[in-house]
Amino acid sequence: MTASLHLIVIGNGMAAGAVLEELVKQPERPAITVFGAESHGNYNRILLSDVLACAKTFDETMLNRREWYAEHGVALQAGVAIRAIDPAQREVVTQAGDRHHYDRLLLATGSTPFLPPIEGLGREGIFCFRNIDDTERMIAWAARHDQAVVVGGGLLGLEAARGLTNRGMVVTVVHLMSHLMEQQLDAMAGAILKEEIEKQGITARLNCTVQEVLGDGRVEAVRLSDGTVLPADMVVITAGIRPNVQLAREAGLAVQRGILVDDRLHTSQPDVYAVGECIEHRGKTYGLVAPILEQAKVVADAIIGGTTRSYAGSITATTLKVAGIHLTSMGDCLGKEAGAEELVHLDTGRGIYKKLVIRADRIVGAIFLGDGEGSREAQELMASRRDISAVRHSLLMGDGNSEQQRSPVALPDTSLICNCHAVTKGEIVGAIRDKRCATREQVAECTRATTGCGSCVPLVEQLLMAVLEGSTPAGLAASAPIAAAPPNKIEIWKKEKDGLDMMEEIDRYAREGWEAISEADVQRLKWYGLFLRTPTPGRFMIRVRIPNGIATAAQFRLFADISERFGKGFADLTTRQQIQLRNMRIEHVPEIFTLLRSVGLTSLQTGMDNIRNVMGCPVTGLSPTELIDTAPIVRQLTDLFVGNRDYSNLPRKFNAAITGCRENCLHAESQDLALIPATREIDGQPVAGFNLLAGGKMGSGGFRAARPLDLFVGPDDAAAVCAAIIVIYRDHGPRASRTKSRLSFLIEEWGVARFRAAVEERVGRPLARAGNDARDPRKKTDHVGAFRQKQPGLNYVGLQVPVGRITAAQMVEVARLAEQYGSGEIRLTPGQSLIVPNVPDQRLGALVSEPLPSRELTYNPSEVMRGLVSCTGIEYCGLAVIETKQRALRIARKLEQTVGKTKPVEIHWSGCPAGCGNHLLSDIGLLGKRAKAVKPDGSQEVVDAVDIFVGGRSGPNARPGVKLFEDVPCDRLHEVMEGLVRYVARDKSVDVLKGELISLPMAAGLTPASPEAELGESPATHQTMGEDNG
Amino acid sequence: MKRDGVKYPKFANKFSRIDFEAEPLPVLCLYPIPAPVALNALKLSVCGLDGKRRSVAWTDLAGVPRITLRQPLICQIFNWSETVEWEGVRLVDVLDHVGLKSPAAGYFAFYSRDGHFFETLSSDEARDPRVLLAYGLNGQPLPLQHGAPLRLVVPFLQGYKSVKWVKKIRAFRADPMGIKRLCGQSSDARLSEAWRRKYGIEPPVETVGNAGGRGAKR
């Protein structure tokens, strides 16, 4: 220590602190006295935002406590302000008038908040946000008040706004400029930032300023420049800072905006230096920590008489510390200087904006908003002034991982980890490895990293972990989100992008053509009901949701129009009461969507892992025998989930039906969730409602009948309870294997009792146990025919649409009939047929005499025809292995002629084991396959064939059919069916049936099913089952 | 030591009060206990997405059903739990009663009268029927040190989500995160599997908010 020299430091902020840190390291240094106006030691002002935001305590902001000064032989005069400098005498004068001699003087007087011209600033409740005292007072005030106005939407203003929000205040930021943080951001970034800030509950008012603070002694409101009066009980002013230059100016030092200094930070007076926010260097002032720390090193060197260091100005980098928003801005990010080029990455959907400003092949500035990936690389390239022309094409083309997920271990040793103190990765790793730093605190002590703005804490911690434990941060990441990585491709795709977010892609593909569609997007398009059909490249099926199957004449005309104009003139009705538009091209999809919307329809969520069309009895509200009208409940449930992202990522598809029909007109047993009519006494009153069945399924993984949950719900609760069950399935349903993901498997895993308890817990109260099943076990109807309604004088007429295929002309005709004879309503049945309701008695005769009902879509079809159901088949479905629809129709027509009148018999065709034709639940079920057959010449060939099942039944006593024959070639099928339909009778047990049928003459030469293959289990080979059949 | 197995985290020294001898629950307060307020004098400040504050007096909530709920309070950080009987109103009922809505993927924040502490729940968590605003504990009025007159009780998340001295409630679109995450004292409020298994208690949703940072982005 060279005791003969005395250094006086005026100011005890971060700049002074950093200089002292440098000086005390020196073997020879002057005696030091520090005068600080604040009564604390030295603290990190930047962290006050964190303190206000509840994220740090005042303790954690302390850099050097008062003891530190004593330990290092520095005399601290805390709370002693300096009134004047006398350069001639080399003395400073305290407020109390004491004079102190100096040999060297360092001005570190910092800055003062700028107060814009606002009237009424004298009121209570107005704060600047500069020091510990301000922060303490703001916290105390915020605890007792509600609404704050922050004047100035710069870095500090936004941090203050978030801090006050965390303390329960409702905050409005009033900003004079046209976008936020205009010093560090361009207009685009400012606009995105505004959105993000507003998501956090902070209102930003731009192009506006506070003119006047109103209130009686205390802030009650502010008047803005646009005349608005905003109620407020707190005003925080963060409108920038002004260097504190008064002392210097009065002492005759050269001063402009700041105290003028040269590259050695020497002022215009001999032996007087200045550092920090109070200086102006090469025309620039600085308000950030990193440049000040750079300056501190230089000025400390100058003070002790060194000559090695000089200051050339700083390239600044700013990070906004608002939790949940990543924002870094650096250098000349506004591209103000001539010759600037811009490289931009913009993702408005995710709120990501990245921009590099390049001049003469060098990065001179950058903005990273929403995602920091690439920001460190950019900062390095900028700092090193490297020529980027060779890597220009790959800049901003990151690997999609955000900064947090990326390993700092992968960074080069020269990479800056702590921007504030310019600490590189190499220095930090060195400190951990060589200086035995085992905690972040020790690393901080050693290198000062993390003690600036604190944004590098996660990186330092990852480095610590990596070096100490030898584990790579990549491995660490794997134990967090990646460990929960979804197990199959579809799950991965769903996580990447919600199927409901596909509309922009659809518009793009409509422009670019179907070949541009990625594998994942082919699947995601199904969320919009768009199914690219493998057998017809480039052609889509569009499945339109029709809740409860209730449609209108106008909608049918539109289906006809769309099929004519964009397809091949026909459409298919599905077993879920929907319509499938065929042969559609992606180019037309946006227009088709618009058309569908115009008649109140949507194709949303009709495929993949969604709640499919909610079914209901097609004559609900009409049937004289039904227990409850379900149309409003179906609508209520549908409105809840369509377009709602809470329901757009289920483990697998979810089929639901809500029916009040006592006549078993739909397959409740095969639904994931079915509400079936039941009655129960509740509080002494009889209530008509529903019993719940759950866990039914067809297709891959085999048939499972829905089982009773032993729960009863009334009509008012029905939709809510359904939603609760779906949410339980969403959250807990198995997702590992596509063939083991339906609700059935969850119920199997949990058992009915636990599942029921989960439903009650989710609903939040106990539910009634099952009531009396109101279904008539003897009945099973398809509602085809002419029947009286509960409304006197009105009838509904069911028209059978063979295998569900309907032409455009037929659709137009049905629409005409519905309007002319009925009320314009048309309903779709689970049996792929149509119903024209509300036909008055007087017109019934005329209606059924019309050509369509009497000849084409008949109201009185033959018994084989009326029970005929077929899946789509190979024509449009990529899964089917044989053609089914036309074949089913052909064979049925032939049977009509050869067998004549029969007992009612249902014949269901499925083209693959997915079982969309419900072949297992019908009197005769046909499952398509390819099989070897012997030709007349004795040679073998592979032909279209079926396995034949008999004795299946839906309804209260549902049972799957048993397999009777295997590998029956389709060209022999007619004769076999002729034999079967005469003998299949519903009242026989399947075993009796099988015994009788297998001995029939027509069975000669057929392969009886092997005993172990009897049950209707299907090979679970397909990943995507039965998707062409809604 | 009255409660065996208690562990002190490294930030335990930041707590203004720690008392493991207290009954029926230990007392752990990060910040000083605020001055008492009577339940009937309590005014809650609620704020929806519109940023408009409203004052709701406790007496305005007379129509909201009162229930008692026996649930564990689990403090995973200090490693203790106690099962107690809370008396209060369901948060979901209060939210509905005062018409406070958040979007489906939204959040609610709960601010303590101590002027510092705040925590958040996802919309799903907040609407779970096990979540109470409690004013009674084991048949007695809730003691001041446990959050009187009104505290949040969230049995399926870590204890710190059960904010004491609830004074303000506000709906948000983006996650305000809560003080423990902001302070770095807990990155995730979910209970560990061991605790969940011990009490057979599961959070309502795995995909949103505190019950599962792992979920897909919405």
Coordinates of N, CA, C and O in Angstrom, one line a residue, chain A residues 807-903:
Chain A
T807 N -76.3 -40.9 -53.9 CA -75.8 -40.0 -55.0 C -76.3 -38.6 -54.7 O -77.2 -38.3 -53.9
A808 N -75.6 -37.7 -55.4 CA -76.0 -36.3 -55.3 C -77.5 -36.1 -55.7 O -78.2 -35.4 -55.0
A809 N -77.9 -36.7 -56.7 CA -79.3 -36.6 -57.1 C -80.2 -37.1 -56.0 O -81.3 -36.4 -55.8
Q810 N -79.9 -38.2 -55.4 CA -80.7 -38.7 -54.3 C -80.7 -37.7 -53.1 O -81.8 -37.5 -52.5
M811 N -79.6 -37.1 -52.9 CA -79.5 -36.2 -51.7 C -80.4 -35.0 -52.0 O -81.2 -34.5 -51.1
V812 N -80.4 -34.5 -53.2 CA -81.3 -33.3 -53.6 C -82.7 -33.7 -53.5 O -83.6 -33.0 -53.0
E813 N -83.0 -35.0 -53.9 CA -84.4 -35.4 -53.9 C -84.9 -35.6 -52.4 O -86.0 -35.2 -52.1
V814 N -84.0 -36.2 -51.6 CA -84.4 -36.3 -50.2 C -84.7 -34.9 -49.6 O -85.6 -34.7 -48.8
A815 N -83.8 -34.0 -49.9 CA -84.0 -32.6 -49.4 C -85.4 -32.1 -49.9 O -86.1 -31.5 -49.1
R816 N -85.7 -32.3 -51.1 CA -87.0 -31.8 -51.6 C -88.1 -32.5 -50.9 O -89.1 -31.8 -50.4
L817 N -88.1 -33.8 -50.7 CA -89.1 -34.5 -50.0 C -89.3 -34.0 -48.5 O -90.4 -33.8 -48.0
A818 N -88.1 -33.8 -47.9 CA -88.2 -33.3 -46.5 C -88.8 -32.0 -46.4 O -89.6 -31.7 -45.5
E819 N -88.6 -31.1 -47.4 CA -89.2 -29.8 -47.3 C -90.7 -29.8 -47.8 O -91.5 -29.1 -47.2
Q820 N -90.9 -30.6 -48.8 CA -92.3 -30.6 -49.3 C -93.3 -31.4 -48.4 O -94.4 -30.9 -48.2
Y821 N -92.8 -32.5 -47.8 CA -93.7 -33.3 -47.0 C -93.5 -33.1 -45.5 O -94.4 -33.3 -44.7
G822 N -92.3 -32.8 -45.1 CA -92.0 -32.7 -43.7 C -91.7 -31.3 -43.2 O -92.3 -30.4 -43.8
S823 N -90.7 -31.2 -42.3 CA -90.4 -29.9 -41.8 C -89.0 -29.4 -42.3 O -88.5 -28.4 -41.8
G824 N -88.5 -30.1 -43.3 CA -87.2 -29.7 -43.8 C -86.0 -30.4 -43.0 O -84.9 -30.2 -43.3
E825 N -86.4 -31.2 -42.0 CA -85.4 -31.9 -41.3 C -85.1 -33.2 -41.9 O -86.0 -33.9 -42.4
I826 N -83.8 -33.7 -41.8 CA -83.5 -35.0 -42.3 C -82.5 -35.6 -41.2 O -81.6 -34.9 -40.7
R827 N -82.8 -36.9 -40.9 CA -82.0 -37.5 -39.8 C -81.2 -38.7 -40.4 O -81.7 -39.4 -41.2
L828 N -80.0 -38.9 -39.8 CA -79.2 -40.0 -40.2 C -79.3 -41.1 -39.1 O -79.2 -40.8 -38.0
T829 N -79.4 -42.3 -39.5 CA -79.5 -43.4 -38.5 C -78.1 -44.2 -38.4 O -77.3 -44.1 -39.3
P830 N -78.0 -44.9 -37.3 CA -76.8 -45.7 -37.1 C -76.7 -46.8 -38.1 O -75.7 -47.4 -38.3
G831 N -77.8 -47.1 -38.8 CA -77.9 -48.2 -39.8 C -77.6 -47.6 -41.2 O -78.0 -48.2 -42.2
Q832 N -77.0 -46.4 -41.3 CA -76.6 -45.8 -42.6 C -77.9 -45.5 -43.4 O -77.9 -45.6 -44.6
S833 N -79.0 -45.1 -42.7 CA -80.2 -44.8 -43.4 C -80.6 -43.4 -43.1 O -80.0 -42.7 -42.3
L834 N -81.8 -42.9 -43.7 CA -82.2 -41.6 -43.5 C -83.6 -41.6 -43.0 O -84.4 -42.5 -43.2
I835 N -84.0 -40.5 -42.3 CA -85.3 -40.4 -41.7 C -85.9 -39.0 -42.1 O -85.2 -38.0 -41.9
V836 N -87.1 -39.0 -42.7 CA -87.7 -37.7 -42.9 C -88.8 -37.6 -41.9 O -89.8 -38.3 -41.9
P837 N -88.7 -36.7 -40.9 CA -89.6 -36.6 -39.8 C -90.7 -35.5 -40.1 O -90.7 -34.8 -41.1
N838 N -91.7 -35.5 -39.2 CA -92.8 -34.5 -39.2 C -93.6 -34.5 -40.5 O -93.9 -33.4 -41.0
V839 N -93.9 -35.7 -41.0 CA -94.8 -35.8 -42.1 C -96.3 -35.9 -41.6 O -96.6 -36.8 -40.9
P840 N -97.1 -34.9 -42.0 CA -98.5 -35.0 -41.5 C -99.2 -36.3 -42.1 O -98.9 -36.7 -43.2
D841 N -100.2 -36.8 -41.3 CA -100.9 -38.0 -41.7 C -101.4 -37.9 -43.2 O -101.3 -38.8 -44.0
Q842 N -102.0 -36.7 -43.5 CA -102.6 -36.5 -44.9 C -101.6 -36.7 -46.0 O -102.0 -36.9 -47.1
R843 N -100.3 -36.4 -45.7 CA -99.3 -36.4 -46.8 C -98.5 -37.7 -46.8 O -97.7 -37.8 -47.7
L844 N -98.7 -38.5 -45.8 CA -97.8 -39.7 -45.7 C -97.9 -40.6 -47.0 O -97.0 -41.0 -47.5
G845 N -99.2 -40.7 -47.4 CA -99.4 -41.6 -48.6 C -98.7 -41.1 -49.8 O -98.1 -41.8 -50.6
A846 N -98.8 -39.7 -50.0 CA -98.2 -39.1 -51.2 C -96.7 -39.3 -51.1 O -96.0 -39.6 -52.1
L847 N -96.1 -39.1 -49.9 CA -94.7 -39.2 -49.8 C -94.2 -40.6 -50.2 O -93.3 -40.7 -51.0
V848 N -94.8 -41.6 -49.6 CA -94.3 -43.0 -49.9 C -94.6 -43.4 -51.3 O -94.0 -44.4 -51.8
S849 N -95.5 -42.7 -52.0 CA -95.7 -43.0 -53.4 C -94.7 -42.4 -54.3 O -94.6 -42.6 -55.5
E850 N -93.9 -41.4 -53.8 CA -92.9 -40.8 -54.6 C -91.9 -41.8 -55.1 O -91.7 -42.8 -54.5
P851 N -91.3 -41.6 -56.3 CA -90.4 -42.6 -56.8 C -89.2 -43.0 -55.9 O -88.9 -44.1 -55.7
L852 N -88.6 -42.0 -55.2 CA -87.5 -42.3 -54.4 C -87.8 -43.3 -53.2 O -87.2 -44.3 -53.1
P853 N -88.8 -43.0 -52.4 CA -89.1 -43.9 -51.3 C -89.7 -45.2 -51.8 O -89.6 -46.2 -51.1
S854 N -90.3 -45.2 -52.9 CA -90.9 -46.5 -53.4 C -89.9 -47.4 -54.1 O -90.1 -48.6 -54.2
R855 N -88.9 -46.7 -54.7 CA -88.0 -47.6 -55.6 C -86.5 -47.6 -55.2 O -85.9 -48.6 -55.2
E856 N -86.0 -46.4 -54.8 CA -84.5 -46.3 -54.6 C -84.1 -46.4 -53.2 O -83.5 -47.4 -52.8
L857 N -84.5 -45.5 -52.4 CA -84.2 -45.5 -51.0 C -85.5 -45.9 -50.3 O -86.3 -45.0 -49.9
T858 N -85.8 -47.1 -50.2 CA -87.1 -47.6 -49.9 C -87.4 -47.5 -48.4 O -86.5 -47.6 -47.5
Y859 N -88.7 -47.2 -48.1 CA -89.1 -47.2 -46.7 C -89.5 -48.5 -46.2 O -89.8 -48.8 -45.0
N860 N -89.7 -49.5 -47.2 CA -90.0 -50.9 -46.8 C -89.1 -51.9 -47.4 O -89.5 -52.7 -48.2
P861 N -87.8 -51.8 -47.1 CA -86.9 -52.7 -47.8 C -87.1 -54.1 -47.4 O -87.7 -54.4 -46.4
S862 N -86.5 -55.0 -48.2 CA -86.6 -56.4 -47.8 C -85.8 -56.7 -46.6 O -85.0 -55.9 -46.1
E863 N -86.1 -57.8 -45.9 CA -85.4 -58.1 -44.7 C -83.9 -58.2 -44.8 O -83.1 -57.8 -43.9
V864 N -83.4 -58.7 -45.9 CA -81.9 -58.8 -46.1 C -81.4 -57.4 -46.3 O -80.3 -57.1 -45.9
M865 N -82.1 -56.6 -47.1 CA -81.6 -55.3 -47.4 C -81.6 -54.4 -46.2 O -80.7 -53.6 -46.0
R866 N -82.7 -54.4 -45.4 CA -82.8 -53.4 -44.3 C -81.7 -53.7 -43.3 O -81.3 -52.7 -42.6
G867 N -81.3 -54.9 -43.1 CA -80.2 -55.1 -42.1 C -78.8 -55.1 -42.7 O -77.9 -55.6 -42.0
L868 N -78.7 -54.6 -43.9 CA -77.4 -54.7 -44.5 C -76.5 -53.5 -44.1 O -76.9 -52.3 -44.3
V869 N -75.3 -53.8 -43.7 CA -74.4 -52.7 -43.3 C -73.0 -53.1 -43.9 O -72.7 -54.3 -43.9
S870 N -72.4 -52.1 -44.5 CA -71.0 -52.4 -45.0 C -70.1 -51.3 -44.6 O -70.4 -50.1 -44.7
C871 N -68.8 -51.7 -44.4 CA -67.8 -50.7 -44.2 C -67.4 -50.1 -45.6 O -68.0 -50.5 -46.6
T872 N -66.4 -49.3 -45.6 CA -66.1 -48.6 -46.9 C -65.5 -49.6 -47.9 O -65.7 -49.5 -49.1
G873 N -64.6 -50.4 -47.4 CA -63.9 -51.3 -48.3 C -62.7 -50.8 -49.1 O -62.4 -49.6 -48.9
I874 N -62.1 -51.6 -49.9 CA -60.8 -51.3 -50.5 C -60.9 -50.1 -51.4 O -59.9 -49.5 -51.7
E875 N -62.0 -49.8 -51.9 CA -62.2 -48.7 -52.8 C -61.6 -47.4 -52.3 O -60.9 -46.7 -53.0
Y876 N -61.9 -47.1 -51.0 CA -61.4 -45.8 -50.4 C -60.6 -46.0 -49.2 O -59.9 -45.1 -48.7
C877 N -60.6 -47.2 -48.6 CA -60.0 -47.4 -47.3 C -58.7 -48.1 -47.5 O -58.6 -49.2 -48.1
G878 N -57.6 -47.5 -47.0 CA -56.3 -48.1 -47.1 C -56.1 -49.4 -46.3 O -55.1 -50.1 -46.5
L879 N -57.0 -49.6 -45.3 CA -56.8 -50.8 -44.5 C -57.5 -52.0 -45.0 O -57.2 -53.1 -44.8
A880 N -58.7 -51.7 -45.7 CA -59.5 -52.8 -46.1 C -58.7 -53.7 -47.1 O -57.9 -53.2 -47.8
V881 N -59.0 -55.0 -47.1 CA -58.3 -55.9 -48.0 C -59.2 -56.4 -49.1 O -58.7 -57.0 -50.1
I882 N -60.5 -56.2 -49.0 CA -61.4 -56.5 -50.1 C -62.4 -55.4 -50.3 O -62.6 -54.6 -49.5
E883 N -63.0 -55.5 -51.5 CA -64.1 -54.5 -51.8 C -65.3 -55.0 -51.0 O -65.6 -56.2 -51.0
T884 N -66.1 -54.2 -50.4 CA -67.2 -54.6 -49.5 C -68.5 -54.0 -50.0 O -69.5 -54.8 -50.1
K885 N -68.6 -52.7 -50.2 CA -69.9 -52.1 -50.4 C -70.7 -52.6 -51.6 O -71.8 -53.0 -51.4
Q886 N -70.0 -52.6 -52.7 CA -70.7 -53.1 -53.9 C -71.0 -54.6 -53.9 O -72.1 -55.0 -54.3
R887 N -70.1 -55.3 -53.3 CA -70.3 -56.7 -53.2 C -71.4 -57.0 -52.2 O -72.3 -57.9 -52.5
A888 N -71.5 -56.3 -51.1 CA -72.6 -56.5 -50.1 C -73.9 -56.3 -50.8 O -74.9 -57.0 -50.7
L889 N -74.0 -55.2 -51.6 CA -75.2 -54.8 -52.3 C -75.6 -55.9 -53.3 O -76.8 -56.3 -53.4
R890 N -74.6 -56.3 -54.1 CA -74.9 -57.3 -55.1 C -75.4 -58.6 -54.5 O -76.4 -59.1 -55.0
I891 N -74.8 -59.1 -53.5 CA -75.2 -60.3 -52.9 C -76.6 -60.2 -52.2 O -77.4 -61.0 -52.3
A892 N -76.8 -59.0 -51.6 CA -78.1 -58.8 -51.0 C -79.2 -58.8 -52.0 O -80.3 -59.4 -51.8
R893 N -79.0 -58.1 -53.2 CA -80.0 -58.1 -54.2 C -80.3 -59.5 -54.7 O -81.4 -59.8 -55.0
K894 N -79.2 -60.3 -54.9 CA -79.4 -61.6 -55.3 C -80.2 -62.4 -54.3 O -81.1 -63.2 -54.7
L895 N -79.9 -62.2 -53.0 CA -80.6 -63.0 -52.0 C -82.1 -62.6 -52.0 O -83.0 -63.4 -51.8
E896 N -82.4 -61.3 -52.3 CA -83.7 -60.8 -52.3 C -84.5 -61.7 -53.4 O -85.7 -62.0 -53.1
Q897 N -83.8 -61.9 -54.5 CA -84.5 -62.7 -55.6 C -84.6 -64.2 -55.2 O -85.6 -64.8 -55.4
T898 N -83.5 -64.7 -54.8 CA -83.5 -66.2 -54.6 C -84.2 -66.7 -53.3 O -84.8 -67.7 -53.3
V899 N -84.0 -65.9 -52.2 CA -84.6 -66.4 -51.0 C -86.0 -65.8 -50.8 O -86.8 -66.5 -50.1
G900 N -86.3 -64.7 -51.3 CA -87.6 -64.1 -51.1 C -87.7 -63.6 -49.7 O -86.8 -63.1 -49.1
K901 N -88.9 -63.7 -49.2 CA -89.2 -63.1 -47.9 C -88.6 -64.0 -46.8 O -88.7 -65.3 -46.8
T902 N -87.9 -63.4 -45.9 CA -87.2 -64.2 -44.8 C -87.6 -63.6 -43.5 O -88.3 -62.5 -43.4
K903 N -87.1 -64.2 -42.4 CA -87.1 -63.6 -41.1 C -86.2 -62.3 -41.2 O -85.3 -62.3 -42.0

